[in-house]
Short mmCIF file of C-alpha atoms in Angstrom, two decimals:
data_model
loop_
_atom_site.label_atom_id
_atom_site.label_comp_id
_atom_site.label_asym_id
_atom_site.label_seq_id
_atom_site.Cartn_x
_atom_site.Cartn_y
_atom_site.Cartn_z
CA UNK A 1 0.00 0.00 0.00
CA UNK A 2 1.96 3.27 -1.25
CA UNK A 3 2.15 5.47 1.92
CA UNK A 4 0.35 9.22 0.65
CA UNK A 5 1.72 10.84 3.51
CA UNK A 6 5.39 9.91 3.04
CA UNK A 7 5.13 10.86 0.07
CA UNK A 8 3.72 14.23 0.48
CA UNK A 9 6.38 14.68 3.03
CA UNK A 10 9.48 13.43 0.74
CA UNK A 11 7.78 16.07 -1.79
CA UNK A 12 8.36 19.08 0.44
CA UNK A 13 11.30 18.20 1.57
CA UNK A 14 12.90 17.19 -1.87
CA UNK A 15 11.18 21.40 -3.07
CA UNK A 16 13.16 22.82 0.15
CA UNK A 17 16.53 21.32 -0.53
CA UNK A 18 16.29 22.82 -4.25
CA UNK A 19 15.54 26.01 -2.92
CA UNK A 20 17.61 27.28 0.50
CA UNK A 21 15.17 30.64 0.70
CA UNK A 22 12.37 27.82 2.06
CA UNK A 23 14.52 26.42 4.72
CA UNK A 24 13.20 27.14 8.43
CA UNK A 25 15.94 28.64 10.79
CA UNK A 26 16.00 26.65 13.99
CA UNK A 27 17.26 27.64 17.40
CA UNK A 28 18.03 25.11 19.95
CA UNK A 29 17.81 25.30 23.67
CA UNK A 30 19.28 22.49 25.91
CA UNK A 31 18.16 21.83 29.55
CA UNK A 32 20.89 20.33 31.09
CA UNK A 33 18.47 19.15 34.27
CA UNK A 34 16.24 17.14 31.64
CA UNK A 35 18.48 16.91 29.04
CA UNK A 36 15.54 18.24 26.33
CA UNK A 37 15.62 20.56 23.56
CA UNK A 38 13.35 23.43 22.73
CA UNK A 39 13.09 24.55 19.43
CA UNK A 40 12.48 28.07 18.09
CA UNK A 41 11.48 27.28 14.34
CA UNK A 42 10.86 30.22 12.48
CA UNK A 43 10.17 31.73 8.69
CA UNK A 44 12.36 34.05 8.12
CA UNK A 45 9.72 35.59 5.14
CA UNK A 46 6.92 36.27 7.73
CA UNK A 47 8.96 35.93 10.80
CA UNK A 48 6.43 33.44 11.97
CA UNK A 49 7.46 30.84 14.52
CA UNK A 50 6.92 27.76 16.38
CA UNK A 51 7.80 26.51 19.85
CA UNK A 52 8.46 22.73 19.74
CA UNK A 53 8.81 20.93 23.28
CA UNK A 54 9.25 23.76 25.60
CA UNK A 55 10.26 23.22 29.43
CA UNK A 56 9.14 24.28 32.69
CA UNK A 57 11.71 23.97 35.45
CA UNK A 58 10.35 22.04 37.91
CA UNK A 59 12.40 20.87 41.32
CA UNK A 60 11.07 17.60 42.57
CA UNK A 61 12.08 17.83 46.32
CA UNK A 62 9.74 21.53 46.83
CA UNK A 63 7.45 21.21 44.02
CA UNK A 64 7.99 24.39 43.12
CA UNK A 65 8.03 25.51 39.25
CA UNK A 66 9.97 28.40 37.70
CA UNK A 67 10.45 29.64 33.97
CA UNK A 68 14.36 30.29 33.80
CA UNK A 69 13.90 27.98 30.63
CA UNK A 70 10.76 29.39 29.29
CA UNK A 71 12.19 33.07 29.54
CA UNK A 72 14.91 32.36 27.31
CA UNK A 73 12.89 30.87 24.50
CA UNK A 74 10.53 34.28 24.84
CA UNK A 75 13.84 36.50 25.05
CA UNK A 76 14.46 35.17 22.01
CA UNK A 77 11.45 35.02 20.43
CA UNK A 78 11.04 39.25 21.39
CA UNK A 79 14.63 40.01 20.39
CA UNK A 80 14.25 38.77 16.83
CA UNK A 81 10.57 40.08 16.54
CA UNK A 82 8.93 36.60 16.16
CA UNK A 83 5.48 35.82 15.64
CA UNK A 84 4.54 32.63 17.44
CA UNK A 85 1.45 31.09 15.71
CA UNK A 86 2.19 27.07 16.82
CA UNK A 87 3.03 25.37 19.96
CA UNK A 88 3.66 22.18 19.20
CA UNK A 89 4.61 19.21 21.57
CA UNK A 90 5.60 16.28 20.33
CA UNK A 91 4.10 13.73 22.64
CA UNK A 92 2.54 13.81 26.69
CA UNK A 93 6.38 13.72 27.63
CA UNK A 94 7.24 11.77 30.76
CA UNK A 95 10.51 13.91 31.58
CA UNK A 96 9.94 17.07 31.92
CA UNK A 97 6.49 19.75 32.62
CA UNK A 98 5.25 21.47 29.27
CA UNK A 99 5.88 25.01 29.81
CA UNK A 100 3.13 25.95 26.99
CA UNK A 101 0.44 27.36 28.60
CA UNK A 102 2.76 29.83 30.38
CA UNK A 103 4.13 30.58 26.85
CA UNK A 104 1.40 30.80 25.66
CA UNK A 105 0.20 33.50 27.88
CA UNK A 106 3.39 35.16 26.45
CA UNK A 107 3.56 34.85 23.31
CA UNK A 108 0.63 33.45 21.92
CA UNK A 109 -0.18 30.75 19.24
CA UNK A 110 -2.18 27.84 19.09
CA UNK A 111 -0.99 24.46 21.59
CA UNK A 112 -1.20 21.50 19.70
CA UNK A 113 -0.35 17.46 20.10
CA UNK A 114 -1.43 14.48 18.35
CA UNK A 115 -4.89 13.17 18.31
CA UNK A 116 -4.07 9.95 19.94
CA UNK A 117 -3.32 11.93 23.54
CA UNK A 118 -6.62 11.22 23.95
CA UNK A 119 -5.62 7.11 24.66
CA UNK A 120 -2.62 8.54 27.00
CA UNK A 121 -5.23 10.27 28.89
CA UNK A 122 -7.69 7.87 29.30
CA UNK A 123 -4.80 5.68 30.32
CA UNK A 124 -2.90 8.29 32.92
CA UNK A 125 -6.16 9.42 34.25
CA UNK A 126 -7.16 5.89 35.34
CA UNK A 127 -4.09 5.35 37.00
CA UNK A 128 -4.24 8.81 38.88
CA UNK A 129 -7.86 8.83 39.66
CA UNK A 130 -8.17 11.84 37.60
CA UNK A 131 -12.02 11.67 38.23
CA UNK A 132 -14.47 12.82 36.19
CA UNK A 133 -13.73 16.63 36.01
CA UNK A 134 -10.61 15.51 33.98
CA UNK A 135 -11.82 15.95 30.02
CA UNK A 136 -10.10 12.55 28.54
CA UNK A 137 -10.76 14.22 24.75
CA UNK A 138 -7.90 16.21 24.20
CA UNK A 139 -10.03 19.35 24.73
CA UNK A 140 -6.98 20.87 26.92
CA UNK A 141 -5.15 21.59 23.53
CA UNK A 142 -6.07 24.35 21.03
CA UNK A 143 -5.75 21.55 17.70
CA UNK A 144 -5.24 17.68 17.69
CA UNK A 145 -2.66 16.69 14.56
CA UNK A 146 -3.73 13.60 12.36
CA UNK A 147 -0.95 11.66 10.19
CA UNK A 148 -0.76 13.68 7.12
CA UNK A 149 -2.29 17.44 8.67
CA UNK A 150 -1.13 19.49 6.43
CA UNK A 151 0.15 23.54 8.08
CA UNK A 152 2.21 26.27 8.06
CA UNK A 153 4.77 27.69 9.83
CA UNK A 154 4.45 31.18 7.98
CA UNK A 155 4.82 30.71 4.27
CA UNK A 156 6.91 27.18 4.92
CA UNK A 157 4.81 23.94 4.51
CA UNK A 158 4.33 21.56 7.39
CA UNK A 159 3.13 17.88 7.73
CA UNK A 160 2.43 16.28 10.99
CA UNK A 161 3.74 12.18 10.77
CA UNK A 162 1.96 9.36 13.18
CA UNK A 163 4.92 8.10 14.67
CA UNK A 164 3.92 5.97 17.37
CA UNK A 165 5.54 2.99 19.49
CA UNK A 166 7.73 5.45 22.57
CA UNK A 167 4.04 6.28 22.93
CA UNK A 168 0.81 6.34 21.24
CA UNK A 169 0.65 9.40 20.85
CA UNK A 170 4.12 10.44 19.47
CA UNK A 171 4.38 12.88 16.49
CA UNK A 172 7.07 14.02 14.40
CA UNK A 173 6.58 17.73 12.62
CA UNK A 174 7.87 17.90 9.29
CA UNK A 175 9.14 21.94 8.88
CA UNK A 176 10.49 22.38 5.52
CA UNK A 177 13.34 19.95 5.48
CA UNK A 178 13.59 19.77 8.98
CA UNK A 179 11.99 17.06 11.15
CA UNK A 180 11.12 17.34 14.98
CA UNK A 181 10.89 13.66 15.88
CA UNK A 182 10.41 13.75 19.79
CA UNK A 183 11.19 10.07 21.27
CA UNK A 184 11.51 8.14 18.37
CA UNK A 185 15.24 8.44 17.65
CA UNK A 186 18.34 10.00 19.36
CA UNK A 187 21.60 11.00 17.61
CA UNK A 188 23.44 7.53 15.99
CA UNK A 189 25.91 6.54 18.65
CA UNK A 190 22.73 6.92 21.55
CA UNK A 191 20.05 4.72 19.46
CA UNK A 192 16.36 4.76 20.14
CA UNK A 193 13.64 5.25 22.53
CA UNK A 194 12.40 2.96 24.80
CA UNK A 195 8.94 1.11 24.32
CA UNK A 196 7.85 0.05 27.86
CA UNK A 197 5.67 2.89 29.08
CA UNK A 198 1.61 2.40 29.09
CA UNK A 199 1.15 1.94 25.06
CA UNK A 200 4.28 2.15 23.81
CA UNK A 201 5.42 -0.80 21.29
CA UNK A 202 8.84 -1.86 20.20
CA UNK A 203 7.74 -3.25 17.31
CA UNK A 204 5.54 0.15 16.42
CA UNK A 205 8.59 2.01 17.21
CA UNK A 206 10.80 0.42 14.40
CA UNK A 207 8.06 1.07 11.65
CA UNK A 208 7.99 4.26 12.77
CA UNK A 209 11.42 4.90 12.31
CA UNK A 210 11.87 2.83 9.25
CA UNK A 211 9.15 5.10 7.80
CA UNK A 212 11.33 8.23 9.08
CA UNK A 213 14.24 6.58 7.55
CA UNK A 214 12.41 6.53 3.67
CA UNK A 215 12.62 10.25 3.60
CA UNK A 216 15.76 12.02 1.59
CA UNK A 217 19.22 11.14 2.83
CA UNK A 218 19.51 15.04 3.27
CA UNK A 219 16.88 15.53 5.76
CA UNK A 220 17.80 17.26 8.77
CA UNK A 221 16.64 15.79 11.84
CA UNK A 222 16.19 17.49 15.57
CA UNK A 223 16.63 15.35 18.29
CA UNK A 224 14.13 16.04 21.56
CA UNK A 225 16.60 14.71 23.82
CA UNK A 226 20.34 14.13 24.03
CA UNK A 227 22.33 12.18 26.97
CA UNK A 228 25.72 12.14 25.70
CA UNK A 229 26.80 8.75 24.44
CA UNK A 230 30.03 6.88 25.82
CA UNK A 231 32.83 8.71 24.41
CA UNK A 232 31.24 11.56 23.19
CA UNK A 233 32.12 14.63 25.75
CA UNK A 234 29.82 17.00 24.02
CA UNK A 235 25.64 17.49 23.56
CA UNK A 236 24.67 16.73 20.29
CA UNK A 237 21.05 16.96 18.77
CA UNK A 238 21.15 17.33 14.60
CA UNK A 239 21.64 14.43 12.83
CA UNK A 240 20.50 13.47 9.09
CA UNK A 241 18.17 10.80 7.91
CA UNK A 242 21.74 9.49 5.93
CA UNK A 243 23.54 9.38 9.28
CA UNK A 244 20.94 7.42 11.29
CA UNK A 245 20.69 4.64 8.00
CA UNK A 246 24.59 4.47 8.00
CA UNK A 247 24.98 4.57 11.68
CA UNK A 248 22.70 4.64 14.26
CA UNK A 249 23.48 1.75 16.72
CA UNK A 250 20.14 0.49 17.14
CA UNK A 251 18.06 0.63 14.19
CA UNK A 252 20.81 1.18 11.17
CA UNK A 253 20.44 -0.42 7.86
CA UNK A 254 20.35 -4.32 8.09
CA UNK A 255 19.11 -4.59 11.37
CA UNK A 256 15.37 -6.52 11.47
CA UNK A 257 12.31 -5.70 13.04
CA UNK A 258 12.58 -8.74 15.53
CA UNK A 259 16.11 -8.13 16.08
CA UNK A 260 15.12 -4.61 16.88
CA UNK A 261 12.29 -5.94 19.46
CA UNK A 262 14.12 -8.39 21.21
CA UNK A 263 17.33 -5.76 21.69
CA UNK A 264 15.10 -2.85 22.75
CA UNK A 265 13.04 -5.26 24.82
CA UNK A 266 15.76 -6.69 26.76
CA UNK A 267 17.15 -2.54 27.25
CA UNK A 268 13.98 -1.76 28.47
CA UNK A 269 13.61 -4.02 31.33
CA UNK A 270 16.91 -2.91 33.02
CA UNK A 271 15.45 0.90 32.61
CA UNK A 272 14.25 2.78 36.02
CA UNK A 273 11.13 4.96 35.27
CA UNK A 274 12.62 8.87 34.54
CA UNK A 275 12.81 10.92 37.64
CA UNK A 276 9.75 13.23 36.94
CA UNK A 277 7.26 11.24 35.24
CA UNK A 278 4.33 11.37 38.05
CA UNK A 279 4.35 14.98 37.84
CA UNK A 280 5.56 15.14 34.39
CA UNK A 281 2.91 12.86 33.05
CA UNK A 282 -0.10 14.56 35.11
CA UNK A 283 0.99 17.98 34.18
CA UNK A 284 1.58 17.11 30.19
CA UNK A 285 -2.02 14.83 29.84
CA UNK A 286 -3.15 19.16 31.10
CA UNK A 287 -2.02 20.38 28.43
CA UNK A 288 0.74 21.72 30.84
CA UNK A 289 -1.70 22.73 32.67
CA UNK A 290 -0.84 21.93 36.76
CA UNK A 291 -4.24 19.84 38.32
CA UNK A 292 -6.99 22.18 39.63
CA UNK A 293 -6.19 23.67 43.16
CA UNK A 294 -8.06 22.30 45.85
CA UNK A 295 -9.98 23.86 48.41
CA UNK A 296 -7.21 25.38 50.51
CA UNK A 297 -5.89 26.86 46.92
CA UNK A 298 -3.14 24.95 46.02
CA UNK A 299 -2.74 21.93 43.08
CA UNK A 300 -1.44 18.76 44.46
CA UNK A 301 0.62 16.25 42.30
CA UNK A 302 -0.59 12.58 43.15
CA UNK A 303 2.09 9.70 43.21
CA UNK A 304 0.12 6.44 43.15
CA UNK A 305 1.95 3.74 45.77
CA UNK A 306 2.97 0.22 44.59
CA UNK A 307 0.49 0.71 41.08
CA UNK A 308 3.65 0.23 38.91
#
């Protein structure tokens, strides 16, 4: 069955290399504490822009938030006179808080995530006995991607790519010839994501990435995370769709679906949970949004004991 949407999305990319003026430029910023990248992708026609994966520092022994992180993204979102019409997350992340809404309030644009964060909530707010007040139908976000949505960043073409199996939810943004693929890949010598969080698949994950890995060789691709692999003494987080075929230690060219499953399988199980994901997790399912204050005025962050 010929893919549509791959197609579509080798087009654009393929009428973006032939012409540099259509290119996004991209601004990275790395949080050290949660080792994620932001990204500041902008038009520089319109000087539209979107916000991919922003952070909101969080400190897990006070609870208390702060927007050190945020500020710099709208610093530089002011200083080069940006126009933020997209927030985009890539997936309900499990480690760090969404700083959106807070952006948002900023900066403006619209918040959006893929439509299947509707499972992820349905899932998270059974296990935090959410209640009914929580809406499990994505209504927390401004605009729910399907594969092959079809936008703009400015005058540069964008297509939002289904790429599930890290979660179910998980969406990589196609900007020009620039892809945003959240926890699907990391740079070569780090490998993949793992696939052992409520919904995620190993064997998803590698057809997503093996459908990642049909576009052009050229394609540059923005890493959501980096954690420094063994022997590498610097963060990394651009790589090419040619540099993940040639050499990316899990998933490079020759390697099988099942020998993909069984590897990241076995990696999995010897993985502790990340360090925020009960707050992370409750916050993100928001929206970024922290849980509704209680009576005495102040939102609570549940940790369920011994339920996994």
């Amino acid at each position: 069955m010929t893919d549509h949407v791959l197609k579509q999305a080798v087009e654009q990319i393929e009428s973006t290399l032939s012409d540099s003026a259509k290119k996004p430029t991209i601004a990275g910023f790395f949080d050290e504490a949660t080792y994620t990248i932001t990204y500041v992708v902008s038009d520089p026609a319109t000087s539209e822009a979107a916000i991919i994966d922003s952070v909101l520092d969080y400190r897990a022994n006070s609870g208390r938030t702060s927007f050190a992180s945020a500020d710099k993204i709208i610093e530089y979102v002011n200083s080069n006179k940006l126009k933020v019409t997209w927030l985009l997350e890539t997936h309900a992340h499990a480690d760090h808080l969404s700083a959106a809404p807070y952006l948002q309030e900023k900066l403006g644009g619209k918040l959006a995530i893929g439509q299947q964060i509707t499972h992820v909530q349905n899932v998270f707010g059974k296990l935090f006995n959410a209640g009914s007040d929580f809406q499990r139908d994505g209504s927390q976000f401004d605009h729910l991607f399907e594969d092959g949505h079809t936008f703009k960043v400015g005058s540069i073409p964008a297509i939002s790519l289904h790429v599930p199996g890290h979660t179910p939810a998980d969406m990589a943004y196609v900007i020009g010839d620039a892809v945003f693929l959240g926890d699907t890949m990391f740079m070569p010598d780090y490998g993949t994501a793992r696939a052992d969080f409520p919904g995620g698949d190993a064997r998803q994950l590698y057809q997503s990435i093996r459908r990642l890995l049909k576009l052009p060789r050229e394609t540059r691709l923005f890493m959501c995370h980096d954690y420094k692999a063994p022997g590498r003494d610097t963060y990394a987080w651009e790589s090419t769709v040619g540099a993940q075929i040639d050499g990316n230690v899990h998933v490079h060219e020759g390697v099988s679906e099942d020998e993909f499953v069984a590897m990241r399988t076995a990696r999995d199980a010897t993985l502790d949970l990340p360090d925020l994901i009960m707050p992370s997790v409750q916050v993100n399912i928001r929206g970024g949004h922290l849980p509704e204050p209680e009576d005495n005025g102040v939102s609570y962050i549940k940790i369920p004991v011994n339920a996994v």
